[in-house]
Amino acid sequence: TEADPDWVGSRVGVRLTPAGGVIRLDFHHEGWPEPNEHYRISCFCWAMYLRVLKRHLEHGETVPYEKRLDV
């Protein structure tokens, strides 16, 4: 696959941990070479994706990719 040079060598993942009768989800994106502008944009995008996921899980809402910043 091809990726932006900042993403090469980085890792995206999820950790599931039992916590008091519920499952805790921890998302991570590790291995960025430096906290540059691309890093800041990507962090914002991850937040938007998680917000859309939350809306889907709680309300069954589906948001088209091009509308993800508008919800």
mmCIF file with all atom_site columns, N, CA and C in Angstrom, residues 41-55 63 65 67-71:
data_model
loop_
_atom_site.group_PDB
_atom_site.id
_atom_site.type_symbol
_atom_site.label_atom_id
_atom_site.label_alt_id
_atom_site.label_comp_id
_atom_site.label_asym_id
_atom_site.label_entity_id
_atom_site.label_seq_id
_atom_site.pdbx_PDB_ins_code
_atom_site.Cartn_x
_atom_site.Cartn_y
_atom_site.Cartn_z
_atom_site.occupancy
_atom_site.B_iso_or_equiv
_atom_site.pdbx_formal_charge
_atom_site.auth_seq_id
_atom_site.auth_comp_id
_atom_site.auth_asym_id
_atom_site.auth_atom_id
_atom_site.pdbx_PDB_model_num
ATOM 1  N N  . ILE A 1 41 ? -3.981  17.593 11.849 1.00 0.00 ? 41 ILE A N  1
ATOM 2  C CA . ILE A 1 41 ? -5.151  17.341 11.001 1.00 0.00 ? 41 ILE A CA 1
ATOM 3  C C  . ILE A 1 41 ? -5.656  15.920 11.205 1.00 0.00 ? 41 ILE A C  1
ATOM 4  N N  . SER A 1 42 ? -4.740  14.963 11.256 1.00 0.00 ? 42 SER A N  1
ATOM 5  C CA . SER A 1 42 ? -5.136  13.561 11.438 1.00 0.00 ? 42 SER A CA 1
ATOM 6  C C  . SER A 1 42 ? -5.800  13.346 12.787 1.00 0.00 ? 42 SER A C  1
ATOM 7  N N  . CYS A 1 43 ? -5.304  13.983 13.839 1.00 0.00 ? 43 CYS A N  1
ATOM 8  C CA . CYS A 1 43 ? -5.937  13.867 15.158 1.00 0.00 ? 43 CYS A CA 1
ATOM 9  C C  . CYS A 1 43 ? -7.364  14.397 15.110 1.00 0.00 ? 43 CYS A C  1
ATOM 10 N N  . PHE A 1 44 ? -7.570  15.508 14.430 1.00 0.00 ? 44 PHE A N  1
ATOM 11 C CA . PHE A 1 44 ? -8.913  16.062 14.292 1.00 0.00 ? 44 PHE A CA 1
ATOM 12 C C  . PHE A 1 44 ? -9.813  15.092 13.531 1.00 0.00 ? 44 PHE A C  1
ATOM 13 N N  . CYS A 1 45 ? -9.293  14.507 12.456 1.00 0.00 ? 45 CYS A N  1
ATOM 14 C CA . CYS A 1 45 ? -10.084 13.563 11.660 1.00 0.00 ? 45 CYS A CA 1
ATOM 15 C C  . CYS A 1 45 ? -10.466 12.341 12.480 1.00 0.00 ? 45 CYS A C  1
ATOM 16 N N  . TRP A 1 46 ? -9.539  11.807 13.292 1.00 0.00 ? 46 TRP A N  1
ATOM 17 C CA . TRP A 1 46 ? -9.879  10.667 14.149 1.00 0.00 ? 46 TRP A CA 1
ATOM 18 C C  . TRP A 1 46 ? -11.025 11.043 15.077 1.00 0.00 ? 46 TRP A C  1
ATOM 19 N N  . ALA A 1 47 ? -10.990 12.251 15.625 1.00 0.00 ? 47 ALA A N  1
ATOM 20 C CA . ALA A 1 47 ? -12.073 12.686 16.514 1.00 0.00 ? 47 ALA A CA 1
ATOM 21 C C  . ALA A 1 47 ? -13.401 12.709 15.771 1.00 0.00 ? 47 ALA A C  1
ATOM 22 N N  . MET A 1 48 ? -13.400 13.170 14.538 1.00 0.00 ? 48 MET A N  1
ATOM 23 C CA . MET A 1 48 ? -14.637 13.214 13.747 1.00 0.00 ? 48 MET A CA 1
ATOM 24 C C  . MET A 1 48 ? -15.144 11.803 13.451 1.00 0.00 ? 48 MET A C  1
ATOM 25 N N  . TYR A 1 49 ? -14.245 10.873 13.122 1.00 0.00 ? 49 TYR A N  1
ATOM 26 C CA . TYR A 1 49 ? -14.658 9.498  12.846 1.00 0.00 ? 49 TYR A CA 1
ATOM 27 C C  . TYR A 1 49 ? -15.261 8.854  14.096 1.00 0.00 ? 49 TYR A C  1
ATOM 28 N N  . LEU A 1 50 ? -14.661 9.096  15.242 1.00 0.00 ? 50 LEU A N  1
ATOM 29 C CA . LEU A 1 50 ? -15.194 8.525  16.483 1.00 0.00 ? 50 LEU A CA 1
ATOM 30 C C  . LEU A 1 50 ? -16.545 9.138  16.835 1.00 0.00 ? 50 LEU A C  1
ATOM 31 N N  . ARG A 1 51 ? -16.717 10.404 16.530 1.00 0.00 ? 51 ARG A N  1
ATOM 32 C CA . ARG A 1 51 ? -18.015 11.048 16.770 1.00 0.00 ? 51 ARG A CA 1
ATOM 33 C C  . ARG A 1 51 ? -19.103 10.417 15.891 1.00 0.00 ? 51 ARG A C  1
ATOM 34 N N  . VAL A 1 52 ? -18.767 10.163 14.625 1.00 0.00 ? 52 VAL A N  1
ATOM 35 C CA . VAL A 1 52 ? -19.719 9.523  13.714 1.00 0.00 ? 52 VAL A CA 1
ATOM 36 C C  . VAL A 1 52 ? -20.015 8.095  14.191 1.00 0.00 ? 52 VAL A C  1
ATOM 37 N N  . LEU A 1 53 ? -19.001 7.374  14.648 1.00 0.00 ? 53 LEU A N  1
ATOM 38 C CA . LEU A 1 53 ? -19.209 6.022  15.180 1.00 0.00 ? 53 LEU A CA 1
ATOM 39 C C  . LEU A 1 53 ? -20.141 6.059  16.390 1.00 0.00 ? 53 LEU A C  1
ATOM 40 N N  . LYS A 1 54 ? -19.931 7.009  17.288 1.00 0.00 ? 54 LYS A N  1
ATOM 41 C CA . LYS A 1 54 ? -20.793 7.152  18.462 1.00 0.00 ? 54 LYS A CA 1
ATOM 42 C C  . LYS A 1 54 ? -22.239 7.396  18.051 1.00 0.00 ? 54 LYS A C  1
ATOM 43 N N  . ARG A 1 55 ? -22.457 8.266  17.089 1.00 0.00 ? 55 ARG A N  1
ATOM 44 C CA . ARG A 1 55 ? -23.817 8.557  16.627 1.00 0.00 ? 55 ARG A CA 1
ATOM 45 C C  . ARG A 1 55 ? -24.462 7.313  16.017 1.00 0.00 ? 55 ARG A C  1
ATOM 46 N N  . VAL A 1 63 ? -23.716 8.341  8.372  1.00 0.00 ? 63 VAL A N  1
ATOM 47 C CA . VAL A 1 63 ? -23.281 9.630  7.847  1.00 0.00 ? 63 VAL A CA 1
ATOM 48 C C  . VAL A 1 63 ? -22.350 9.377  6.661  1.00 0.00 ? 63 VAL A C  1
ATOM 49 N N  . TYR A 1 65 ? -19.406 9.895  4.051  1.00 0.00 ? 65 TYR A N  1
ATOM 50 C CA . TYR A 1 65 ? -18.056 10.400 4.280  1.00 0.00 ? 65 TYR A CA 1
ATOM 51 C C  . TYR A 1 65 ? -17.968 11.910 4.054  1.00 0.00 ? 65 TYR A C  1
ATOM 52 N N  . LYS A 1 67 ? -20.055 14.134 4.436  1.00 0.00 ? 67 LYS A N  1
ATOM 53 C CA . LYS A 1 67 ? -20.837 14.908 5.416  1.00 0.00 ? 67 LYS A CA 1
ATOM 54 C C  . LYS A 1 67 ? -20.273 14.782 6.828  1.00 0.00 ? 67 LYS A C  1
ATOM 55 N N  . ARG A 1 68 ? -19.183 14.042 7.020  1.00 0.00 ? 68 ARG A N  1
ATOM 56 C CA . ARG A 1 68 ? -18.675 13.722 8.354  1.00 0.00 ? 68 ARG A CA 1
ATOM 57 C C  . ARG A 1 68 ? -18.332 14.944 9.192  1.00 0.00 ? 68 ARG A C  1
ATOM 58 N N  . LEU A 1 69 ? -17.973 16.045 8.563  1.00 0.00 ? 69 LEU A N  1
ATOM 59 C CA . LEU A 1 69 ? -17.603 17.239 9.317  1.00 0.00 ? 69 LEU A CA 1
ATOM 60 C C  . LEU A 1 69 ? -18.826 18.091 9.669  1.00 0.00 ? 69 LEU A C  1
ATOM 61 N N  . ASP A 1 70 ? -19.984 17.755 9.112  1.00 0.00 ? 70 ASP A N  1
ATOM 62 C CA . ASP A 1 70 ? -21.192 18.559 9.297  1.00 0.00 ? 70 ASP A CA 1
ATOM 63 C C  . ASP A 1 70 ? -22.118 18.044 10.399 1.00 0.00 ? 70 ASP A C  1
ATOM 64 N N  . VAL A 1 71 ? -21.821 16.882 10.967 1.00 0.00 ? 71 VAL A N  1
ATOM 65 C CA . VAL A 1 71 ? -22.725 16.314 11.976 1.00 0.00 ? 71 VAL A CA 1
ATOM 66 C C  . VAL A 1 71 ? -22.292 16.677 13.380 1.00 0.00 ? 71 VAL A C  1
#
